[in-house]
mmCIF file of C-alpha atoms in Angstrom:
data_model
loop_
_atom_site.group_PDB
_atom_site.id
_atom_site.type_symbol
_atom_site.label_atom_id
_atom_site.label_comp_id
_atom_site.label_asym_id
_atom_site.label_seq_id
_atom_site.Cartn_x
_atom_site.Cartn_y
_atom_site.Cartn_z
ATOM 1 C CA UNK A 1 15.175 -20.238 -10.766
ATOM 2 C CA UNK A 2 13.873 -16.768 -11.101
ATOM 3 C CA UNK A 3 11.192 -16.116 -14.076
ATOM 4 C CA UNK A 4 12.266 -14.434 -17.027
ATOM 5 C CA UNK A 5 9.702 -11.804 -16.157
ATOM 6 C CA UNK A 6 11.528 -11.385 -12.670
ATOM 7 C CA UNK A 7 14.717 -11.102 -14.258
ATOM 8 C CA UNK A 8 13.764 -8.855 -16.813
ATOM 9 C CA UNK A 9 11.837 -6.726 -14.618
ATOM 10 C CA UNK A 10 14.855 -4.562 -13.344
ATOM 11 C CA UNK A 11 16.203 -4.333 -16.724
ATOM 12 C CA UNK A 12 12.653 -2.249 -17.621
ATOM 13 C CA UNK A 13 12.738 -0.529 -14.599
ATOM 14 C CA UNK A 14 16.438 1.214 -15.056
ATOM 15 C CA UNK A 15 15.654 2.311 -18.316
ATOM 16 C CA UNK A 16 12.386 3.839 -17.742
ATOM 17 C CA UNK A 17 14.063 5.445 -14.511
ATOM 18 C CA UNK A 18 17.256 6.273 -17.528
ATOM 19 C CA UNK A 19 14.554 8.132 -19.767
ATOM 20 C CA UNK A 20 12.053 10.156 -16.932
ATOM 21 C CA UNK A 21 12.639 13.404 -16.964
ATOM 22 C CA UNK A 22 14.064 15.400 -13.922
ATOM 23 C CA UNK A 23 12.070 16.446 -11.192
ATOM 24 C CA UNK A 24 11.616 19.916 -10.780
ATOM 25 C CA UNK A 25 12.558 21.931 -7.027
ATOM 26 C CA UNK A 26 10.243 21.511 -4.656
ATOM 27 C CA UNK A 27 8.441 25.236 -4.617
ATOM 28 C CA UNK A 28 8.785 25.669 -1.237
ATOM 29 C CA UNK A 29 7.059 29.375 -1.292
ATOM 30 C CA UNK A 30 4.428 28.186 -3.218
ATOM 31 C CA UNK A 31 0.405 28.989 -1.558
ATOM 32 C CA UNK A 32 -0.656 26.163 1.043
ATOM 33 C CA UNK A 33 -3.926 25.847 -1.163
ATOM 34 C CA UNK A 34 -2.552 25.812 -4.295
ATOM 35 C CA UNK A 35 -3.260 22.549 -6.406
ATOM 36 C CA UNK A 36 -0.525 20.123 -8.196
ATOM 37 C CA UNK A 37 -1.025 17.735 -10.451
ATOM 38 C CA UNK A 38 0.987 14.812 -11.429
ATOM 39 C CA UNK A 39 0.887 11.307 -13.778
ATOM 40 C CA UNK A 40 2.047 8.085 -12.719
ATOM 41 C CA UNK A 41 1.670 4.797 -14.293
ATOM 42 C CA UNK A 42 -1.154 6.486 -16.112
ATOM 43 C CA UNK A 43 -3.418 7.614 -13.248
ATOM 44 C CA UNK A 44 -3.705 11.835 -12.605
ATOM 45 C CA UNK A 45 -3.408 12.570 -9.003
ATOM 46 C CA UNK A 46 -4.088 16.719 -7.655
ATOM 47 C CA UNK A 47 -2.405 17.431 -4.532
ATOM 48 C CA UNK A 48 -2.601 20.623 -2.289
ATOM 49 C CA UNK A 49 0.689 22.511 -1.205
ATOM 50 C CA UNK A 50 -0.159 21.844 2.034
ATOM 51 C CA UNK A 51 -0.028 18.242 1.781
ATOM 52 C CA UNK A 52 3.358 18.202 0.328
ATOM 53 C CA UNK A 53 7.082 18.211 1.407
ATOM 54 C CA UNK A 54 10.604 17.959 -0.422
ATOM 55 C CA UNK A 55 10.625 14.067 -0.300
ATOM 56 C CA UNK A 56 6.801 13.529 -1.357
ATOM 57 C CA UNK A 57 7.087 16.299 -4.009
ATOM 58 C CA UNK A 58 10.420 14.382 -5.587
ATOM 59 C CA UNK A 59 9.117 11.367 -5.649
ATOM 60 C CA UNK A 60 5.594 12.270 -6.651
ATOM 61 C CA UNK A 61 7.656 14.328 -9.822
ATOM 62 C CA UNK A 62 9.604 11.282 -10.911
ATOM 63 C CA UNK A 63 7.060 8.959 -10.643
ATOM 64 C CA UNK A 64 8.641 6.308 -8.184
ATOM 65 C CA UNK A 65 5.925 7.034 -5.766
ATOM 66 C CA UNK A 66 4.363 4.156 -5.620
ATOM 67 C CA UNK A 67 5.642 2.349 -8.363
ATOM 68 C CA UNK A 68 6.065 -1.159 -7.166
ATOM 69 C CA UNK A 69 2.670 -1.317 -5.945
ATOM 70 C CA UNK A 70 1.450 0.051 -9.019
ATOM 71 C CA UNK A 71 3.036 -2.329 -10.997
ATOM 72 C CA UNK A 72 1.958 -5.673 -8.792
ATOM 73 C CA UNK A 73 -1.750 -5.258 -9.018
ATOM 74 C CA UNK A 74 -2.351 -5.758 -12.768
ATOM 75 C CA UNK A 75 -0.040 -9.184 -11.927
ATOM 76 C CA UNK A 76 -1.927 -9.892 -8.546
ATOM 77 C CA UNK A 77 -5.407 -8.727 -8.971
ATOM 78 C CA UNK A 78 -8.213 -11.240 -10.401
ATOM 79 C CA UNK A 79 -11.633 -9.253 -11.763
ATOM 80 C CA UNK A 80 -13.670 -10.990 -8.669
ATOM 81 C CA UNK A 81 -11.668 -9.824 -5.919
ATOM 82 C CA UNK A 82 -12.785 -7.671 -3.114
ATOM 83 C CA UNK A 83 -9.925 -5.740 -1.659
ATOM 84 C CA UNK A 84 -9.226 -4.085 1.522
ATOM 85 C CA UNK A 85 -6.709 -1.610 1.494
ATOM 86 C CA UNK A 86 -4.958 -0.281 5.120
ATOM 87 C CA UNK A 87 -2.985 3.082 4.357
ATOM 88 C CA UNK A 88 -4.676 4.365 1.593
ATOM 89 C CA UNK A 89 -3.070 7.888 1.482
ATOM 90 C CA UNK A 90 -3.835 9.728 -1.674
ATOM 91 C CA UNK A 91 -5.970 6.951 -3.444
ATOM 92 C CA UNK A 92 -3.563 6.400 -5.814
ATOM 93 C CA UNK A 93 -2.832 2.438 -5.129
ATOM 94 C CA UNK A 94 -7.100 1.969 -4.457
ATOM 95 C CA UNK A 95 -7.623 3.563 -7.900
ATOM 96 C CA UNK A 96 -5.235 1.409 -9.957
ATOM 97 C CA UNK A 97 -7.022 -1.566 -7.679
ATOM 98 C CA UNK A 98 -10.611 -0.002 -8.394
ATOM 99 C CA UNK A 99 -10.169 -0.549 -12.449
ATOM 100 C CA UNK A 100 -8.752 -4.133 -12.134
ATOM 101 C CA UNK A 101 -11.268 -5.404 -9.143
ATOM 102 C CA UNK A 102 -15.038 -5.655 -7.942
ATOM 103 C CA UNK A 103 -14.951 -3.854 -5.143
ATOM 104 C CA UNK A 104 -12.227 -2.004 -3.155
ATOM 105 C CA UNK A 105 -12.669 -0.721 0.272
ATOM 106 C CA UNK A 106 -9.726 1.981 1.349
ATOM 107 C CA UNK A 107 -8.741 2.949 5.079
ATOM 108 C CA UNK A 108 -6.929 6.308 5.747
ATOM 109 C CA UNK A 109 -6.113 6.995 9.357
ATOM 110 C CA UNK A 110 -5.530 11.188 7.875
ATOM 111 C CA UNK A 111 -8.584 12.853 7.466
ATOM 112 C CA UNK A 112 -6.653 15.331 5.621
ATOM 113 C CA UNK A 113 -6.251 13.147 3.000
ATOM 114 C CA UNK A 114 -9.269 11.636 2.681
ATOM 115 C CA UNK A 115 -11.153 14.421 0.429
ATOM 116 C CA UNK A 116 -7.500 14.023 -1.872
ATOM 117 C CA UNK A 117 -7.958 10.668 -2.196
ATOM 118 C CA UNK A 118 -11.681 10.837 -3.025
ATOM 119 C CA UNK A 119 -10.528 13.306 -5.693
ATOM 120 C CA UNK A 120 -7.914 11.102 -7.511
ATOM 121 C CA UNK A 121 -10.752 8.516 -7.558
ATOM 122 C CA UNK A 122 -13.572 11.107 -9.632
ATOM 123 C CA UNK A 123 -10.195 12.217 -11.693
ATOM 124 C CA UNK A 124 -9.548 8.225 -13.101
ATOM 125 C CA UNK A 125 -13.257 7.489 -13.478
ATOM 126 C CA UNK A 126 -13.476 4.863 -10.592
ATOM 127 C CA UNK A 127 -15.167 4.184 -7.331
ATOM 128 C CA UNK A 128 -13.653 3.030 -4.538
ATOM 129 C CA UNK A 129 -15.251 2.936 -0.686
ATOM 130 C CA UNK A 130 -13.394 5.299 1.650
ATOM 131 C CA UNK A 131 -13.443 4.647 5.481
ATOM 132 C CA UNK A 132 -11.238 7.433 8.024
ATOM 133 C CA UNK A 133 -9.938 5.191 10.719
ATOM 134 C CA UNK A 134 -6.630 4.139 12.393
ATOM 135 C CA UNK A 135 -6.378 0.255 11.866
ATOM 136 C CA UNK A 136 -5.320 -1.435 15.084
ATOM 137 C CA UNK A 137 -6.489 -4.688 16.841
ATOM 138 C CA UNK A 138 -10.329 -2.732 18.669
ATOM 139 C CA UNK A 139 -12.457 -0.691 17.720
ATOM 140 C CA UNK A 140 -12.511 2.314 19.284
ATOM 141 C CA UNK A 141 -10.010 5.298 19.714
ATOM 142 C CA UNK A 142 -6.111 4.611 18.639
ATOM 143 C CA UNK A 143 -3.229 6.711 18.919
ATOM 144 C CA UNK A 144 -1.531 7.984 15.683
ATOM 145 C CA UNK A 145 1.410 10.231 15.200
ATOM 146 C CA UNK A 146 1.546 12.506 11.910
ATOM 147 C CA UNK A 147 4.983 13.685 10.276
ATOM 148 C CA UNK A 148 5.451 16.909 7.739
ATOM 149 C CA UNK A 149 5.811 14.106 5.072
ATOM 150 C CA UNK A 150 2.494 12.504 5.052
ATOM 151 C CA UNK A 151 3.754 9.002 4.167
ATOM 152 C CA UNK A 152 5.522 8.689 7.080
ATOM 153 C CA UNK A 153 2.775 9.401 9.531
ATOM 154 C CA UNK A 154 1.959 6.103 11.709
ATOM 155 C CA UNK A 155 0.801 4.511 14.925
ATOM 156 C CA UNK A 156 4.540 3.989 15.148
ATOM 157 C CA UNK A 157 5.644 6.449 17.291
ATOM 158 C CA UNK A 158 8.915 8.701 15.946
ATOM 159 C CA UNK A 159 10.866 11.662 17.339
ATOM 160 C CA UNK A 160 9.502 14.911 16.015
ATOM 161 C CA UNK A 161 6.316 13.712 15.140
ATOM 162 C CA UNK A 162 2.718 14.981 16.229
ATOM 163 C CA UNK A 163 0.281 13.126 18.349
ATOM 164 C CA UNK A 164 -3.506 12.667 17.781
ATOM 165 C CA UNK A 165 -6.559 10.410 19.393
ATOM 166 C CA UNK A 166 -8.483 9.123 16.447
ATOM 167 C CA UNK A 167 -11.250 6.593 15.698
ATOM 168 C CA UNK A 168 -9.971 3.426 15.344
ATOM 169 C CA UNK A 169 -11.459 -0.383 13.428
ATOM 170 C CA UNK A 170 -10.135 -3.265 14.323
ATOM 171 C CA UNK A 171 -8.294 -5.635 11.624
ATOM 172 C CA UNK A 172 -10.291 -8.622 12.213
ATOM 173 C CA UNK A 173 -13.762 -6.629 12.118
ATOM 174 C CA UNK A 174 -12.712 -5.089 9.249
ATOM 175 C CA UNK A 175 -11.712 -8.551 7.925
ATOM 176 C CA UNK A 176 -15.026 -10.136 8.595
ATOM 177 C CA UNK A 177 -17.169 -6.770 7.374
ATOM 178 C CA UNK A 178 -15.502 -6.655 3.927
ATOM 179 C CA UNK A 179 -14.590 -10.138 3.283
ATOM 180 C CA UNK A 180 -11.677 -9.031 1.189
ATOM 181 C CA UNK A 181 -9.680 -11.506 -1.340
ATOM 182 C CA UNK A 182 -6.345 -9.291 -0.762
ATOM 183 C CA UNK A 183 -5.207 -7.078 1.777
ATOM 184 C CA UNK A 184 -3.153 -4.665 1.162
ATOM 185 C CA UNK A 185 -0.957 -2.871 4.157
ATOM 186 C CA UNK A 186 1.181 0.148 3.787
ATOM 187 C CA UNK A 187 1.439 1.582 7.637
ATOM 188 C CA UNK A 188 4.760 3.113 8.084
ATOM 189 C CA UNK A 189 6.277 0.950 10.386
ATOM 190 C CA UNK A 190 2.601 -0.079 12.036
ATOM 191 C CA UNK A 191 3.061 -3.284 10.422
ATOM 192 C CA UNK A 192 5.016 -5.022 13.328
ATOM 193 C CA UNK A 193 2.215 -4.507 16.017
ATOM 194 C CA UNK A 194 -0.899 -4.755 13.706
ATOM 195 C CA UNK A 195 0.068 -8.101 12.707
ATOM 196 C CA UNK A 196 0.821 -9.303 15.818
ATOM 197 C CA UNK A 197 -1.808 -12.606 16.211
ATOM 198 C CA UNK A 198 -3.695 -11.411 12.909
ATOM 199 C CA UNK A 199 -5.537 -13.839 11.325
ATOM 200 C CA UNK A 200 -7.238 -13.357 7.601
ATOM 201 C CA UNK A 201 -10.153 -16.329 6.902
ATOM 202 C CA UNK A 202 -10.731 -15.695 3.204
ATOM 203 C CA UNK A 203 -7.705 -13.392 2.629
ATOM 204 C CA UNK A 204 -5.989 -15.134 -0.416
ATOM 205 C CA UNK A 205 -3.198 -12.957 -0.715
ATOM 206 C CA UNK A 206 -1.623 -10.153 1.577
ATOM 207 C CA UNK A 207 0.756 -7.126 0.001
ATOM 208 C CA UNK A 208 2.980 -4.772 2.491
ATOM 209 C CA UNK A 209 5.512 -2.684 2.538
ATOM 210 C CA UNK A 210 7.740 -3.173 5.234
ATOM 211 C CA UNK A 211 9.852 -0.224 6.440
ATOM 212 C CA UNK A 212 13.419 -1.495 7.355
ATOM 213 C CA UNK A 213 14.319 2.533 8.223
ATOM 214 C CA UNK A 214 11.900 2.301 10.954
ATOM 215 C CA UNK A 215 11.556 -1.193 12.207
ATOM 216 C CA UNK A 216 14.792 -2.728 11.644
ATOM 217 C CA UNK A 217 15.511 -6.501 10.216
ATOM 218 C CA UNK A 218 14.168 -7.405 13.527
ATOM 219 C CA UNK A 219 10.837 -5.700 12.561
ATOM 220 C CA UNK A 220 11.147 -7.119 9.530
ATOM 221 C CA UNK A 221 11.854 -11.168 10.650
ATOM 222 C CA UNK A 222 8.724 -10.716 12.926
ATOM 223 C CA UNK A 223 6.348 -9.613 10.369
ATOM 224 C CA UNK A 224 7.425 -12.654 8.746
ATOM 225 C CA UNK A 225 6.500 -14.706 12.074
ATOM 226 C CA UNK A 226 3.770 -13.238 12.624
ATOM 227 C CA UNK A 227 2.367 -14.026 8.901
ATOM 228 C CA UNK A 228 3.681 -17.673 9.329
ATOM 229 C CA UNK A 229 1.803 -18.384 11.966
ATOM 230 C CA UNK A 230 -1.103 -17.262 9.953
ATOM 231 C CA UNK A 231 -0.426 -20.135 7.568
ATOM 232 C CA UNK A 232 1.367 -17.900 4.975
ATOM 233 C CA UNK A 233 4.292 -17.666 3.072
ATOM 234 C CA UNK A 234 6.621 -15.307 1.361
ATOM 235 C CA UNK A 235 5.438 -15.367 -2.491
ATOM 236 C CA UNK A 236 8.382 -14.141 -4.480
ATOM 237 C CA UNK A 237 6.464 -14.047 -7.701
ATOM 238 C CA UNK A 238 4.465 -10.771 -6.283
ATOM 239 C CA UNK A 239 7.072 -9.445 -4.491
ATOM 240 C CA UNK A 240 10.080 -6.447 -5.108
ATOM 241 C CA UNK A 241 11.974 -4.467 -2.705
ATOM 242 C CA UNK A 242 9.726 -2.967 0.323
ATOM 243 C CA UNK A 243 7.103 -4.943 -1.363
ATOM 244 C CA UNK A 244 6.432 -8.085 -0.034
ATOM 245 C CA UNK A 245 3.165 -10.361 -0.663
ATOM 246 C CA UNK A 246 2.410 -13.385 1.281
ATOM 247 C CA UNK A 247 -0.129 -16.306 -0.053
ATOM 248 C CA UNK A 248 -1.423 -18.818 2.046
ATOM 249 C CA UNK A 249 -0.014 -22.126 1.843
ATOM 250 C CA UNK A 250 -2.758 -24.498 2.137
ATOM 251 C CA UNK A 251 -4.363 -22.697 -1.065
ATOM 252 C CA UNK A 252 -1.270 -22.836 -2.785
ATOM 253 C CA UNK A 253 -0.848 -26.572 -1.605
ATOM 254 C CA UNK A 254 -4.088 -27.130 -3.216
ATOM 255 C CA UNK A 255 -3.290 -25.116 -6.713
ATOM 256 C CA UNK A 256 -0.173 -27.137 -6.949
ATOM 257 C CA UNK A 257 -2.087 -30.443 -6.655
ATOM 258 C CA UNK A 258 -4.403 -29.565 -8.808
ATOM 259 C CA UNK A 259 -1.731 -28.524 -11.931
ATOM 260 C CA UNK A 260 -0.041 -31.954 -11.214
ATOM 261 C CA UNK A 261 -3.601 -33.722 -11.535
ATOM 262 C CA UNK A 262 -3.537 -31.744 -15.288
ATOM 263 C CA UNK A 263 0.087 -32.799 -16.072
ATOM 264 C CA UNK A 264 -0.665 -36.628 -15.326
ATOM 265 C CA UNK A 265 -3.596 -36.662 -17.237
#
């Protein structure tokens, strides 16, 4: 049976979505360096024109970017936890991560968005490590293709989209440099590859998005192999729509024990 929390979390979530206020138009004309600013879930982000199109703009406006996320890591996060985040974009997950954690480490594959994710960092008063890198399974050089709508840029290759040659860390060094306690993955549709034989000594929990519009429920049933197979588990506790967090069953195995140890005695 689902936690009153889980039940009631929907409830909260139409009525805040019932009382936001309208986005405004996308201003299409406006100058490529001008700056925007926006709120959401109480962080300040400043974005140039350039950055932006129609679909980031609305949901940047109303505040769903990045909601779920947003609202997971206060739930998921512990204050000794070193994450790694893959996908960082505009820093706005790594900076709600940065004021609940020790130590966050954040992977962009854009370079263009690096310097705007640095910047919504200094703007919430935390520090977070940046690295500019495609994530795939070498180190190295990696192909990545880059849409007019940032978020949907990937080493998933898409009609219509641009092609680069970038620098690229592997996973598992990455992994075994940073040590994290959660990993968090938000790739666009990169997910289905990267995971493929992934393995995550140390990783306690691991948060992605998956991306039905681009991989298809058979993109989506092999993530779920391939993190089975890694000894994890869909957690429904830390998970909601796109979001989906896996925890590794033996340490849940051995959590479980433990509070039936407590009940007993």
């Amino acid at each position: 049976m689902d936690s009153l929390d889980q039940r009631l979390r929907p409830i909260a979530r139409a009525i805040r979505d019932a009382l936001r206020p309208a986005a405004t138009a996308f201003p299409a004309d406006a100058p490529p360096d001008r700056i925007h600013a926006f709120r959401l879930g109480g962080l300040r982000l400043e974005v140039p024109h350039r950055l932006l199109g129609p679909k980031t703009w609305l949901a940047l406006s109303n505040g769903t970017y990045e909601r779920n996320e947003l609202a997971l890591l206060p739930r998921l996060l512990r204050p000794s936890d070193t994450v790694l985040e893959v996908g960082a974009a505009l820093g706005l997950v790594s900076a709600r991560a940065a004021r609940l954690a020790q130590r966050v480490v954040a992977v962009e594959a854009n370079a263009a968005l690096i310097p705007v994710a640095r910047r919504t960092h200094e703007l919430n008063g935390v520090t977070a490590e940046l690295v500019n890198a495609v994530v795939g399974h070498a180190d190295g050089e990696a192909d990545f293709w880059t849409d007019e709508e940032f978020w949907a840029s990937s080493t998933a290759r898409r009609d219509g989209m641009r092609h680069q040659r970038l620098p690229a860390r592997s996973l598992a060094g990455l992994i075994e440099e940073v040590r994290p306690d959660v990993l968090i993955l938000d790739v666009e549709g990169g997910e289905v590859a990267l995971l493929d034989g992934a393995r995550f000594p140390g990783v306690r929990q691991v948060v992605l998005e998956v991306h039905r519009w681009n991989t298809g429920l058979r993109g989506i049933g092999t993530v779920f192999a391939h993190m089975e197979a890694a000894g994890f588990a869909y957690d429904p506790e830390f998970s909601e729509g796109q979001i989906v967090t896996f925890g590794r069953v033996e340490e849940d195995a051995i959590a479980l024990d433990r509070e039936g140890q407590a009940s007993v005695g």
